[in-house]
Coordinates of C-alpha atoms in Angstrom, one line a residue:
Chain A
M59 CA -131.2 20.8 -26.5
D60 CA -129.4 21.1 -23.2
I61 CA -127.0 18.2 -22.7
Q62 CA -127.5 18.0 -18.9
D63 CA -131.2 18.0 -19.3
Y64 CA -130.9 15.2 -21.8
I65 CA -128.6 13.2 -19.5
S66 CA -131.0 13.6 -16.5
S67 CA -134.1 12.9 -18.6
G68 CA -133.7 9.2 -17.8
I69 CA -133.3 8.2 -21.5
I70 CA -129.9 6.7 -20.9
E71 CA -130.9 4.5 -18.0
N72 CA -134.1 3.4 -19.7
H73 CA -132.0 2.7 -22.8
V74 CA -129.6 0.3 -21.1
L75 CA -132.5 -1.4 -19.5
G76 CA -134.0 -1.9 -22.9
L77 CA -137.0 0.2 -22.1
T78 CA -136.7 2.8 -24.8
S79 CA -138.3 2.8 -28.3
P80 CA -136.3 2.3 -31.4
A81 CA -136.7 6.1 -32.2
E82 CA -135.3 7.0 -28.8
D83 CA -132.4 4.5 -29.2
A84 CA -131.5 6.1 -32.6
E85 CA -131.6 9.5 -31.0
L86 CA -129.3 8.4 -28.1
T87 CA -126.9 6.9 -30.5
R88 CA -126.7 10.1 -32.5
M89 CA -126.3 12.2 -29.3
S90 CA -123.6 10.0 -27.8
E91 CA -121.6 10.2 -31.0
Q92 CA -121.9 14.0 -30.8
Y93 CA -121.4 14.7 -27.1
P94 CA -118.7 13.0 -25.1
E95 CA -120.6 13.7 -21.8
I96 CA -123.5 11.7 -23.1
R97 CA -121.2 8.9 -24.3
Q98 CA -119.6 8.9 -20.8
A99 CA -123.0 8.7 -19.0
L100 CA -124.0 5.9 -21.3
R101 CA -120.9 3.9 -20.6
E102 CA -121.3 4.4 -16.9
A103 CA -124.9 3.2 -17.0
E104 CA -123.9 0.1 -19.0
E105 CA -121.0 -0.6 -16.6
A106 CA -123.4 -0.4 -13.7
L107 CA -125.8 -2.8 -15.2
V108 CA -123.1 -5.2 -16.4
S109 CA -121.6 -5.2 -12.8
Y110 CA -125.1 -6.1 -11.5
G111 CA -125.3 -8.9 -14.1
V112 CA -121.9 -10.2 -13.1
L113 CA -123.0 -10.5 -9.5
H114 CA -125.2 -13.4 -10.6
S115 CA -122.2 -15.3 -12.0
K116 CA -122.5 -19.1 -12.0
T117 CA -119.9 -21.6 -13.2
P118 CA -121.4 -23.5 -16.2
P119 CA -121.3 -27.3 -16.3
A120 CA -117.8 -28.5 -17.4
S121 CA -119.3 -30.3 -20.5
V122 CA -120.6 -27.1 -22.0
K123 CA -117.2 -25.8 -23.2
G124 CA -116.5 -29.0 -25.1
K125 CA -119.9 -29.0 -26.7
I126 CA -119.4 -25.4 -27.8
L127 CA -116.0 -26.2 -29.3
Q128 CA -117.5 -29.1 -31.1
A129 CA -120.4 -27.0 -32.4
L130 CA -118.0 -24.3 -33.6
A131 CA -115.8 -26.9 -35.3
D132 CA -118.9 -28.4 -37.0
D133 CA -119.9 -24.9 -38.0
G134 CA -116.5 -24.4 -39.6
Q135 CA -115.7 -21.5 -37.3
I136 CA -112.6 -23.2 -35.9
H137 CA -110.0 -25.0 -37.9
P138 CA -109.4 -28.6 -36.6
E139 CA -105.7 -28.1 -36.3
D140 CA -106.4 -25.1 -34.0
E141 CA -108.1 -27.5 -31.6
N142 CA -104.8 -29.3 -31.0
Q143 CA -103.0 -26.0 -30.3
T144 CA -102.9 -26.6 -26.6
S145 CA -102.1 -30.3 -26.6
S146 CA -99.5 -29.9 -29.3
R147 CA -97.6 -27.3 -27.4
P148 CA -95.0 -29.6 -25.7
S149 CA -94.0 -31.1 -29.0
K150 CA -93.9 -27.7 -30.5
N151 CA -91.6 -26.7 -27.6
V152 CA -89.4 -29.7 -28.3
F153 CA -89.2 -28.7 -31.9
M154 CA -88.4 -25.1 -31.0
R155 CA -85.7 -26.3 -28.7
A156 CA -84.2 -28.5 -31.4
V157 CA -84.3 -25.5 -33.7
A158 CA -82.6 -23.3 -31.0
I159 CA -79.9 -25.9 -30.4
A160 CA -79.3 -26.3 -34.1
A161 CA -79.1 -22.6 -34.5
S162 CA -76.6 -22.3 -31.6
V163 CA -74.4 -25.1 -33.1
L164 CA -74.5 -23.5 -36.4
F165 CA -73.6 -20.1 -34.9
L166 CA -70.7 -21.6 -33.0
A167 CA -69.5 -23.4 -36.1
T168 CA -69.7 -20.2 -38.1
V169 CA -67.8 -18.3 -35.4
G170 CA -65.1 -21.1 -35.3
F171 CA -64.9 -21.1 -39.1
H172 CA -64.4 -17.4 -39.2
L173 CA -61.8 -17.4 -36.5
I174 CA -59.8 -20.0 -38.5
R175 CA -60.3 -18.0 -41.7
T176 CA -59.2 -14.8 -40.0
A177 CA -56.0 -16.5 -38.7
D178 CA -55.4 -17.8 -42.2
F179 CA -55.9 -14.3 -43.6
R180 CA -53.5 -12.8 -41.0
R181 CA -50.8 -15.3 -42.0
Q182 CA -51.3 -14.6 -45.6
I183 CA -51.1 -10.9 -45.0
S184 CA -47.8 -11.1 -43.1
Q185 CA -46.5 -13.3 -45.8
L186 CA -47.4 -10.9 -48.5
K187 CA -45.9 -8.0 -46.5
Q188 CA -42.6 -9.9 -46.3
E189 CA -42.7 -10.6 -50.0
K190 CA -43.4 -7.0 -50.7
A191 CA -40.4 -5.9 -48.6
D192 CA -38.2 -8.5 -50.4
L193 CA -39.4 -7.2 -53.8
I194 CA -38.7 -3.6 -52.8
A195 CA -35.2 -4.5 -51.5
Q196 CA -34.6 -6.4 -54.7
N197 CA -35.8 -3.5 -56.8
E198 CA -33.5 -1.2 -54.9
T199 CA -30.6 -3.5 -55.6
F200 CA -31.5 -3.6 -59.3
M201 CA -31.9 0.2 -59.4
A202 CA -28.4 0.6 -57.8
Q203 CA -26.9 -1.9 -60.2
I204 CA -28.5 -0.1 -63.1
Q205 CA -27.2 3.1 -61.8
E206 CA -23.7 1.7 -61.5
T207 CA -23.8 0.1 -64.9
R208 CA -25.1 3.4 -66.4
Q209 CA -22.2 5.2 -64.7
E210 CA -19.8 2.6 -65.9
L211 CA -21.0 2.8 -69.5
K212 CA -20.9 6.6 -69.3
V213 CA -17.2 6.5 -68.3
I214 CA -16.3 3.7 -70.7
G215 CA -18.1 5.3 -73.6
D216 CA -16.7 8.7 -73.0
P217 CA -13.8 9.5 -75.4
A218 CA -12.3 11.9 -72.8
F219 CA -11.3 8.9 -70.7
T220 CA -8.2 6.9 -71.3
T221 CA -8.2 3.3 -70.4
V222 CA -5.1 2.0 -68.5
V223 CA -4.7 -1.7 -68.2
L224 CA -2.9 -2.7 -65.0
N225 CA -1.4 -6.1 -65.3
G226 CA -0.3 -8.4 -62.5
V227 CA 3.4 -8.1 -61.5
A228 CA 5.5 -11.2 -60.8
G229 CA 3.6 -13.5 -58.3
Y230 CA 0.2 -11.9 -59.3
D231 CA 0.2 -13.1 -62.9
N232 CA -3.6 -13.6 -63.0
S233 CA -4.5 -10.3 -61.4
R234 CA -5.7 -7.4 -63.5
A235 CA -7.4 -4.0 -63.1
L236 CA -8.6 -1.2 -65.3
V237 CA -8.2 2.5 -64.6
Y238 CA -10.2 5.1 -66.6
W239 CA -8.6 8.5 -66.4
N240 CA -9.8 11.7 -67.8
A241 CA -6.9 13.9 -68.6
A242 CA -9.1 17.0 -68.8
S243 CA -11.2 16.6 -65.6
H244 CA -8.5 14.4 -63.8
A245 CA -11.3 12.0 -62.7
V246 CA -10.1 8.5 -61.9
Y247 CA -12.3 5.4 -62.0
L248 CA -11.1 1.9 -61.1
K249 CA -12.4 -1.4 -62.2
P250 CA -10.7 -4.1 -60.3
I251 CA -10.7 -7.5 -61.9
D252 CA -9.5 -10.7 -60.3
L253 CA -7.7 -9.2 -57.3
P254 CA -7.2 -11.7 -54.5
A255 CA -9.0 -11.4 -51.2
L256 CA -7.1 -9.7 -48.4
P257 CA -6.7 -10.4 -44.7
Q258 CA -8.8 -8.2 -42.3
N259 CA -6.1 -5.7 -41.5
K260 CA -5.1 -5.0 -45.2
Q261 CA -6.6 -2.8 -48.0
Y262 CA -5.8 -2.2 -51.6
Q263 CA -4.5 1.3 -52.4
L264 CA -4.3 2.9 -55.9
W265 CA -1.4 5.1 -56.8
G266 CA -0.9 7.5 -59.6
I267 CA 2.7 8.1 -60.6
V268 CA 3.1 11.8 -61.4
G269 CA 6.6 13.1 -62.3
G270 CA 8.1 9.8 -61.1
Q271 CA 6.5 10.2 -57.7
P272 CA 3.6 8.1 -56.3
V273 CA 0.4 10.0 -55.5
N274 CA -2.4 8.5 -53.4
A275 CA -5.5 7.8 -55.5
G276 CA -7.6 6.2 -52.7
I277 CA -8.0 3.0 -50.8
Y278 CA -10.6 0.3 -51.3
D279 CA -11.7 -3.1 -50.2
P280 CA -11.8 -5.8 -52.8
P281 CA -15.4 -6.0 -53.7
V282 CA -17.2 -9.4 -53.6
G283 CA -18.8 -10.7 -56.8
D284 CA -19.4 -8.3 -59.7
Q285 CA -17.0 -5.5 -59.3
A286 CA -18.5 -2.1 -59.9
L287 CA -16.6 0.9 -61.2
L288 CA -15.1 2.8 -58.3
Q289 CA -14.5 6.5 -58.4
M290 CA -11.1 7.2 -57.0
V291 CA -9.2 10.4 -56.0
S292 CA -8.5 12.7 -59.0
I293 CA -5.0 12.7 -60.4
E294 CA -3.3 15.4 -62.5
N295 CA -0.8 14.5 -65.2
A296 CA -0.7 10.8 -64.5
E297 CA 2.0 8.7 -66.2
M298 CA 1.2 5.4 -64.6
F299 CA -1.1 3.7 -62.1
A300 CA -0.3 0.9 -59.6
I301 CA -2.1 -0.9 -56.8
T302 CA -0.4 -2.0 -53.6
V303 CA -1.5 -3.9 -50.5
E304 CA -1.3 -1.6 -47.5
P305 CA -2.3 -1.8 -43.8
T306 CA -6.0 -0.8 -43.3
G307 CA -6.4 3.0 -43.8
G308 CA -3.7 3.2 -46.4
S309 CA -0.1 4.6 -46.4
D310 CA 1.5 7.8 -47.4
Q311 CA 4.1 6.0 -49.5
P312 CA 3.5 2.7 -51.3
T313 CA 5.1 -0.4 -50.0
L314 CA 6.8 -1.3 -53.2
D315 CA 7.3 -5.0 -52.5
Q316 CA 3.5 -5.2 -52.0
M317 CA 2.7 -4.1 -55.5
V318 CA 0.0 -6.3 -57.2
V319 CA -0.7 -4.7 -60.6
A320 CA 0.7 -1.8 -62.5
G321 CA 0.2 -0.2 -65.9
K322 CA 1.6 2.8 -67.9
L323 CA -0.4 5.2 -70.0
Chain B
M11 CA -97.7 -26.2 -18.7
H12 CA -97.7 -22.5 -19.4
A13 CA -98.9 -19.4 -17.8
K14 CA -102.4 -18.3 -18.7
P15 CA -102.2 -15.6 -21.3
S16 CA -103.5 -12.2 -20.3
Y17 CA -104.9 -10.0 -23.0
T18 CA -106.0 -6.4 -23.1
E19 CA -109.5 -6.0 -24.5
A20 CA -108.1 -4.6 -27.8
Q21 CA -105.7 -7.5 -28.2
L22 CA -108.5 -10.0 -27.4
I23 CA -110.8 -8.5 -30.0
E24 CA -108.2 -8.5 -32.6
L25 CA -107.4 -12.2 -31.9
L26 CA -111.1 -13.1 -31.8
K27 CA -111.6 -11.5 -35.2
L28 CA -108.8 -13.7 -36.5
K29 CA -110.7 -16.7 -35.1
N30 CA -107.8 -17.4 -32.8
Q31 CA -108.5 -20.5 -30.7
R32 CA -106.5 -19.5 -27.7
A33 CA -108.3 -16.2 -27.6
Y34 CA -111.6 -18.1 -27.7
N35 CA -110.5 -20.3 -24.8
Y36 CA -109.5 -17.1 -22.9
L37 CA -112.9 -15.6 -23.7
Y38 CA -114.7 -18.7 -22.4
D39 CA -112.6 -19.2 -19.3
N40 CA -113.0 -15.5 -18.2
Y41 CA -116.6 -14.7 -19.2
S42 CA -118.6 -17.9 -19.3
A43 CA -119.5 -17.8 -15.6
A44 CA -120.9 -14.2 -15.9
I45 CA -122.8 -15.1 -19.1
Y46 CA -124.1 -18.4 -17.8
G47 CA -125.2 -16.6 -14.6
V48 CA -127.2 -14.0 -16.6
I49 CA -128.7 -16.7 -18.8
C50 CA -129.7 -18.8 -15.8
K51 CA -131.3 -15.8 -14.3
V52 CA -133.4 -15.2 -17.4
V53 CA -134.2 -18.8 -18.4
G54 CA -134.5 -20.3 -14.9
D55 CA -133.7 -23.8 -15.9
E56 CA -130.0 -24.8 -15.9
D57 CA -130.2 -27.4 -18.6
E58 CA -131.9 -24.9 -20.9
A59 CA -129.5 -22.2 -19.9
A60 CA -126.6 -24.5 -21.0
D61 CA -128.2 -24.8 -24.4
V62 CA -128.8 -21.1 -24.7
M63 CA -125.2 -20.4 -23.7
Q64 CA -123.9 -22.7 -26.4
E65 CA -126.0 -20.8 -28.9
A66 CA -124.8 -17.5 -27.4
F67 CA -121.1 -18.4 -27.7
I68 CA -121.5 -19.5 -31.3
R69 CA -123.3 -16.3 -32.1
I70 CA -120.6 -14.2 -30.4
W71 CA -117.9 -16.2 -32.3
R72 CA -119.7 -15.9 -35.6
N73 CA -120.7 -12.2 -35.2
I74 CA -117.5 -10.9 -33.7
E75 CA -117.0 -8.8 -36.8
Q76 CA -120.1 -6.9 -35.9
Y77 CA -118.8 -5.9 -32.6
N78 CA -117.8 -2.2 -32.6
A79 CA -115.5 -1.0 -29.9
D80 CA -116.8 2.5 -30.3
K81 CA -120.2 1.4 -29.1
G82 CA -119.0 -0.1 -25.8
R83 CA -117.0 -2.7 -24.1
L84 CA -116.7 -6.3 -25.5
F85 CA -118.1 -7.8 -22.3
T86 CA -121.1 -5.5 -22.4
W87 CA -121.8 -6.6 -26.0
M88 CA -121.3 -10.3 -25.2
L89 CA -123.6 -10.1 -22.2
N90 CA -126.2 -8.3 -24.3
V91 CA -126.0 -10.9 -27.0
A92 CA -126.4 -13.7 -24.5
R93 CA -129.2 -11.9 -22.6
N94 CA -131.2 -11.1 -25.7
L95 CA -130.9 -14.7 -26.8
A96 CA -132.1 -15.9 -23.4
I97 CA -135.0 -13.5 -23.5
D98 CA -135.9 -14.6 -27.0
H99 CA -135.8 -18.1 -25.7
I100 CA -138.2 -17.6 -22.9
R101 CA -140.4 -15.4 -25.0
S102 CA -140.9 -18.1 -27.6
A103 CA -141.3 -20.7 -24.9
Q104 CA -143.9 -18.6 -23.1
S105 CA -145.8 -17.7 -26.3
R106 CA -146.0 -21.4 -26.9
K107 CA -147.4 -22.0 -23.5
S108 CA -149.6 -19.1 -22.4
S109 CA -149.7 -15.4 -22.0
K110 CA -146.6 -13.7 -20.7
T111 CA -148.1 -12.0 -17.7
E112 CA -149.3 -15.3 -16.2
S113 CA -146.0 -16.9 -17.0
L114 CA -144.1 -14.2 -15.2
T115 CA -146.0 -14.6 -12.0
E116 CA -145.7 -18.4 -12.2
S117 CA -142.3 -19.1 -13.6
T118 CA -140.3 -16.3 -12.0
P119 CA -140.4 -15.6 -8.3
L120 CA -139.9 -11.9 -9.0
G121 CA -143.3 -10.9 -7.8
A122 CA -143.6 -13.5 -5.1
P123 CA -143.1 -12.2 -1.5
G124 CA -139.8 -13.3 0.1
Y125 CA -138.1 -13.8 -3.2
T126 CA -134.7 -12.7 -2.0
D127 CA -134.8 -15.4 0.8
A128 CA -136.1 -18.1 -1.5
I129 CA -133.3 -17.9 -4.1
K130 CA -129.9 -19.3 -3.2
I131 CA -127.5 -16.5 -3.1
D132 CA -123.9 -17.6 -2.5
H133 CA -122.6 -14.2 -3.6
V134 CA -121.9 -11.9 -0.7
G135 CA -121.6 -9.0 -3.2
L136 CA -125.1 -9.6 -4.5
N137 CA -126.6 -9.6 -1.0
A138 CA -124.9 -6.4 -0.2
V139 CA -126.2 -4.8 -3.4
L140 CA -129.7 -6.1 -3.1
D141 CA -129.8 -4.7 0.5
K142 CA -129.2 -1.3 -1.0
L143 CA -131.9 -1.5 -3.6
T144 CA -135.6 -1.2 -2.7
V145 CA -137.8 -4.2 -3.6
E146 CA -139.4 -2.1 -6.3
Q147 CA -136.1 -0.9 -7.8
K148 CA -134.8 -4.5 -7.9
K149 CA -138.1 -5.6 -9.5
I150 CA -137.9 -3.0 -12.2
I151 CA -134.3 -3.8 -13.0
D152 CA -134.9 -7.6 -13.1
M153 CA -138.0 -7.2 -15.2
A154 CA -136.3 -5.0 -17.7
Y155 CA -132.8 -6.6 -17.7
F156 CA -133.5 -10.2 -17.1
Q157 CA -137.0 -10.6 -18.5
G158 CA -136.8 -8.1 -21.3
Y159 CA -140.0 -6.3 -20.4
T160 CA -141.1 -3.1 -22.1
Q161 CA -142.1 0.0 -20.2
E162 CA -145.7 -0.7 -20.9
E163 CA -145.4 -4.3 -19.6
I164 CA -143.8 -3.1 -16.4
A165 CA -146.4 -0.3 -16.0
E166 CA -149.1 -2.9 -16.3
E167 CA -147.4 -5.4 -14.1
L168 CA -146.6 -3.0 -11.3
D169 CA -149.8 -1.0 -11.9
M170 CA -148.1 2.4 -12.2
P171 CA -148.1 5.1 -14.9
L172 CA -145.6 4.9 -17.7
G173 CA -143.9 8.2 -16.6
T174 CA -143.4 6.7 -13.1
V175 CA -141.8 3.5 -14.6
K176 CA -139.4 5.7 -16.5
T177 CA -138.5 7.8 -13.4
R178 CA -138.1 4.8 -11.2
A179 CA -136.1 2.9 -13.7
R180 CA -133.7 5.8 -13.8
A181 CA -133.5 6.0 -10.0
A182 CA -132.8 2.3 -9.8
L183 CA -130.0 2.5 -12.3
M184 CA -128.6 5.6 -10.6
K185 CA -128.4 3.5 -7.4
L186 CA -126.5 0.8 -9.2
K187 CA -124.2 3.3 -10.7
H188 CA -123.6 4.7 -7.3
L189 CA -122.8 1.2 -6.0
F190 CA -120.5 0.1 -8.8
V191 CA -119.1 3.0 -10.8

């Protein structure tokens, strides 16, 4: 069947006016589902007739709406609480506003709480960092001490070293020092014990006496606290060791009246 | 209090199927005048028209599930539900009283001369459209659309062959289409 012929046959217009038979209606339904042009023509015809109907618009009596609502409610088509939807709006708004305010307050409180917590964490972190630095420094000190002690033990325990006890001379009766000397390698280690503190411009100087002549074995400051083993200048063929007080930087020859301790091999 | 909601037809249908009260209010506020107008045109009596409209809206509400968007616009469907109900109403009233043909000439001023002057028309648009339609075209549309007449009834009423009714009905509707679409 030709679509245009079908459209212009008048069946569409007669259908929308309700003038067609049930058989014709069924045919048109089928055709409109199949052909978009027919569907379009059908819509246009309906629109035209509806527009004509709308021209007769008349405002219904105000009471009708309420009656219909009541009838629908009686029929169970509307839930009673729905009917209050419009009138309950303001209180709903108040409720929603309260919820919004509560949510805002909660939000601000949460933000404040987290700011405080964050500051707290920062403080804790810097504290922990400081503690860590302290522990590392302490550890380094311990490591250095262990190293020194190990060195000291190595020297003391080595049979190649000879221990020379330097006792205090007159006026330094309580002072004492130990020298560890290796005759083979000529290495000299000093362990000062109970040497008095010196003024700023003075230093102790160790001498080795070789062939009756004093030989410089190095200067040092009296250490504070535990006195570690100090490696001094190597000396060959030492016969004796002595410590004098000299001006800072040391001297070429010992100032004999400034002798503090001395000891022979 | 709040701005009137505005829905697309698809949204409105969805809400109506959920039996949403606000959608129903929207439906009534926007379409009741057109529906009431058509029912009045069919029924004639305004009190009866109000009763028919109540029935129509309940039927629309209850049968919203049956509405199929593929078959046409919601408004077209609603208007047809209301119109068919109104036509059924006068049909049953008429059959109770007397024969339909007599009733038509008596109760509706369609056939009466000077009908367009007699009815109160406050709608400028309606006047403009009616001016464009011939008396016969208007008569055919009103008999079919507002009174639910069949082709045979119109042919008898207007004393013309069935084929002519068909052709003139098409011409009348083509004129409306030309005026509106």
